Tab-separated table of C-alpha atoms in Angstrom:
chain	number	residue	atom	x	y	z
A	41	MET	CA	22.150	-25.584	129.196
A	42	ASP	CA	19.768	-24.940	125.850
A	43	LEU	CA	20.604	-27.449	123.422
A	44	THR	CA	22.223	-26.352	119.676
A	45	ALA	CA	20.225	-27.148	116.766
A	46	LYS	CA	22.133	-29.991	115.239
A	47	GLU	CA	21.763	-31.926	119.545
A	48	ARG	CA	17.761	-31.324	119.301
A	49	GLN	CA	17.893	-32.868	116.099
A	50	GLY	CA	20.445	-35.839	117.528
A	51	ARG	CA	18.546	-36.502	120.285
A	52	GLY	CA	15.349	-36.511	118.234
A	53	LEU	CA	16.593	-38.985	115.717
A	54	ASP	CA	17.835	-40.846	118.626
A	55	ALA	CA	14.976	-40.939	119.626
A	56	LEU	CA	12.938	-42.032	116.696
A	57	ALA	CA	16.176	-45.230	116.697
A	58	ALA	CA	15.105	-46.441	119.993
A	59	ALA	CA	11.157	-46.272	119.013
A	60	LEU	CA	11.920	-48.198	115.338
A	61	ARG	CA	14.142	-50.775	116.813
A	62	PRO	CA	11.529	-52.676	118.194
A	63	TYR	CA	8.931	-52.291	115.301
A	64	ILE	CA	11.975	-52.867	112.733
A	65	GLU	CA	13.092	-56.109	114.573
A	66	ALA	CA	9.378	-57.867	114.644
A	67	ARG	CA	8.796	-56.899	110.937
A	68	MET	CA	12.298	-58.515	109.998
A	69	ALA	CA	11.743	-61.559	112.348
A	70	ALA	CA	8.227	-62.781	110.350
A	71	ALA	CA	9.992	-61.834	107.535
A	72	ILE	CA	12.919	-64.561	107.572
A	73	GLU	CA	10.450	-66.585	109.822
A	74	GLY	CA	12.796	-68.226	112.613
A	75	HIS	CA	16.211	-67.670	110.996
A	76	ASN	CA	18.253	-64.679	112.874
A	77	TRP	CA	17.561	-62.304	110.184
A	78	VAL	CA	20.714	-60.365	112.117
A	79	ALA	CA	23.290	-62.730	110.954
A	80	LEU	CA	21.640	-62.643	107.507
A	81	TYR	CA	20.880	-58.845	107.197
A	82	GLU	CA	25.191	-58.238	107.863
A	83	ALA	CA	25.860	-61.352	105.739
A	84	LYS	CA	23.469	-59.719	103.081
A	85	GLU	CA	25.392	-56.146	103.609
A	86	SER	CA	28.912	-58.063	103.975
A	87	ASP	CA	28.606	-59.109	99.904
A	88	ARG	CA	27.202	-55.872	98.824
A	89	ARG	CA	29.850	-53.618	100.688
A	90	GLY	CA	32.738	-56.123	99.908
A	91	ARG	CA	33.675	-55.480	103.622
A	92	PRO	CA	32.595	-57.136	107.226
A	93	PHE	CA	29.573	-55.536	107.961
A	94	LYS	CA	28.249	-55.144	111.640
A	95	LEU	CA	24.750	-54.139	112.408
A	96	ASN	CA	23.883	-51.714	115.273
A	97	LEU	CA	20.408	-51.391	116.091
A	98	ALA	CA	20.912	-47.749	117.936
A	99	ASP	CA	22.371	-46.229	114.599
A	100	PRO	CA	18.611	-44.371	113.178
A	101	ARG	CA	20.120	-43.626	110.015
A	102	LEU	CA	20.831	-48.094	109.708
A	103	LEU	CA	17.111	-48.459	111.163
A	104	MET	CA	15.960	-46.092	108.621
A	105	GLN	CA	17.571	-47.243	105.434
A	106	MET	CA	16.520	-50.994	106.511
A	107	ILE	CA	12.924	-49.691	106.042
A	108	ARG	CA	13.711	-47.672	102.893
A	109	TYR	CA	15.312	-50.330	101.357
A	110	GLU	CA	13.891	-54.182	103.109
A	111	ARG	CA	10.849	-53.716	100.917
A	112	VAL	CA	10.491	-57.230	101.681
A	113	ALA	CA	9.700	-56.886	105.437
A	114	PHE	CA	8.252	-53.652	105.066
A	115	THR	CA	5.615	-54.002	102.370
A	116	ASP	CA	3.085	-51.446	103.808
A	117	ILE	CA	5.988	-48.040	103.537
A	118	ASP	CA	4.394	-45.913	101.305
A	119	ALA	CA	5.712	-43.369	98.813
A	120	SER	CA	5.484	-40.086	101.247
A	121	GLN	CA	6.752	-42.436	103.906
A	122	ARG	CA	9.951	-43.662	101.896
A	123	ALA	CA	9.827	-39.936	101.075
A	124	TRP	CA	10.265	-39.097	105.172
A	125	LEU	CA	12.968	-41.515	105.769
A	126	GLU	CA	14.956	-40.601	102.870
A	127	GLU	CA	15.074	-36.671	104.077
A	128	LEU	CA	15.544	-37.486	107.716
A	129	ILE	CA	18.646	-39.953	105.931
A	130	GLN	CA	20.160	-37.073	104.259
A	131	ALA	CA	19.343	-34.628	107.299
A	132	ALA	CA	21.245	-37.107	109.554
A	133	ASN	CA	24.086	-36.481	107.311
A	134	ARG	CA	24.570	-33.469	106.910
A	135	ALA	CA	24.461	-33.230	110.537
A	136	ALA	CA	26.822	-35.750	110.498
A	137	HIS	CA	29.572	-34.043	108.255
A	138	THR	CA	28.826	-30.219	109.556
A	139	THR	CA	29.961	-28.351	112.835
A	140	GLU	CA	26.579	-27.031	113.128
A	141	ILE	CA	22.890	-27.022	111.851
A	142	SER	CA	20.698	-23.889	111.419
A	143	GLN	CA	17.338	-23.997	113.940
A	144	ARG	CA	15.354	-24.550	110.204
A	145	GLN	CA	17.187	-27.439	109.301
A	146	ALA	CA	16.617	-28.951	112.869
A	147	ASP	CA	12.956	-27.703	113.096
A	148	ARG	CA	12.904	-29.860	109.938
A	149	ALA	CA	13.878	-32.591	110.551
A	150	LEU	CA	12.190	-32.921	113.776
A	151	ASP	CA	8.818	-32.224	112.011
A	152	THR	CA	9.748	-35.217	109.446
A	153	VAL	CA	10.229	-37.727	112.144
A	154	MET	CA	6.908	-36.645	114.136
A	155	LEU	CA	4.856	-37.486	110.494
A	156	LEU	CA	7.432	-40.700	110.505
A	157	ALA	CA	6.512	-41.048	113.723
A	158	GLU	CA	2.683	-41.054	113.810
A	159	SER	CA	2.294	-42.492	110.386
A	160	LEU	CA	3.838	-45.392	112.102
A	161	GLN	CA	2.138	-45.421	114.505
A	162	LEU	CA	5.711	-45.323	116.691
A	163	ASP	CA	5.556	-43.511	120.201
A	164	VAL	CA	7.669	-40.823	120.763
A	165	PRO	CA	6.622	-38.528	123.505
A	166	ILE	CA	10.161	-36.897	124.004
A	167	LEU	CA	9.692	-34.949	120.449
A	168	VAL	CA	6.895	-32.828	121.841
A	169	ASP	CA	9.785	-31.563	123.988
A	170	LEU	CA	12.233	-30.956	121.318
A	171	ARG	CA	10.250	-29.628	118.933
A	172	LEU	CA	8.484	-27.462	121.075
A	173	ALA	CA	11.788	-26.018	122.978
A	174	ASP	CA	12.484	-23.073	120.916
A	175	GLU	CA	9.052	-22.046	119.656
A	176	PRO	CA	7.251	-19.267	120.970
A	177	VAL	CA	3.373	-19.521	122.437
A	178	ARG	CA	1.171	-19.157	119.647
A	179	GLN	CA	-2.054	-17.318	120.056
A	180	PRO	CA	-4.915	-19.543	117.537
A	181	GLU	CA	-5.300	-17.340	114.214
A	182	GLU	CA	-8.382	-16.181	113.580
A	183	PRO	CA	-9.670	-18.026	109.846
A	184	VAL	CA	-9.695	-15.472	106.894
A	185	THR	CA	-12.475	-15.542	105.139
A	186	VAL	CA	-11.734	-14.868	101.529
A	187	PRO	CA	-14.415	-15.348	99.211
A	188	ARG	CA	-13.883	-17.400	95.793
A	189	ARG	CA	-12.441	-16.029	92.581
A	190	ALA	CA	-8.790	-15.832	90.096
A	191	VAL	CA	-5.870	-15.320	92.335
A	192	VAL	CA	-3.871	-12.394	90.152
A	193	ASP	CA	-0.500	-11.841	89.994
A	194	GLU	CA	-0.665	-7.834	90.919
A	195	PRO	CA	-3.788	-5.623	91.285
A	196	ALA	CA	-4.550	-4.583	87.619
A	197	ASP	CA	-5.508	-1.484	88.891
A	198	GLY	CA	-3.383	-0.393	91.542
A	199	GLY	CA	-5.924	-2.208	94.137
A	200	ASP	CA	-5.651	-3.392	97.660
A	201	ALA	CA	-2.049	-5.485	97.082
A	202	GLU	CA	-2.334	-6.344	100.828
A	203	GLN	CA	-5.683	-8.304	100.242
A	204	VAL	CA	-4.139	-10.430	97.102
A	205	GLU	CA	-0.641	-11.240	99.616
A	206	GLU	CA	-3.316	-12.378	102.059
A	207	TYR	CA	-5.091	-14.197	99.917
A	208	ARG	CA	-2.093	-16.216	98.560
A	209	LEU	CA	-0.786	-16.632	102.530
A	210	HIS	CA	-4.320	-18.535	102.936
A	211	LEU	CA	-3.894	-20.364	99.977
A	212	ARG	CA	-0.698	-21.522	101.372
A	213	ARG	CA	-1.399	-21.988	104.489
A	214	GLN	CA	-4.858	-23.949	103.551
A	215	SER	CA	-2.064	-26.614	101.004
A	216	ARG	CA	0.399	-26.980	104.193
A	217	SER	CA	-2.367	-27.759	106.237
A	218	ARG	CA	-4.458	-30.392	103.971
A	219	SER	CA	-0.902	-32.447	102.984
A	220	ARG	CA	0.078	-33.145	106.213
A	221	ARG	CA	-3.439	-34.215	107.491
A	222	LEU	CA	-3.500	-37.000	104.432
A	223	ALA	CA	0.283	-37.513	105.099
A	224	VAL	CA	-0.885	-38.569	108.511
A	225	LEU	CA	-3.908	-40.011	107.531
A	226	GLY	CA	-1.518	-41.964	104.502
A	227	ARG	CA	-3.216	-40.842	101.744
């Protein structure tokens, strides 16, 4: 039985939560030094929310919010990791409040989960299975060699529009590839 996009995303976020839990427990225990960090966090959140709060360490949204907003314990989280956390929190909220999500939305969320997991050096092996479930096997592309020149919006003399489009596609691929490499390296 094939999983829906919403189920794939949910399983990916649950797998991320399982990997984040020991990471968060270690960081919070170190930041609070010997005190019961769960009780202190619950008390702080109860005060902030104005109602009793019970911590659920299996909830991926809550765990991501802890990393995103508890800067005392998670001092080394950089801007790109915070952006990924914010994107995943919103993706989880969208999935929780709609009946279905698109394959594209699920793929993007799972991609972001993989980027975050790699940047935090977490081991989440199920993600590969979930991410590749619907992807066709792709043949490696031949590199496009394009001479350095100015990008032209439209060929001025009605020239080769296909060549201009190929060049634009090459630039987009190169830009995405470079940003992902830099993000994984934490730059």
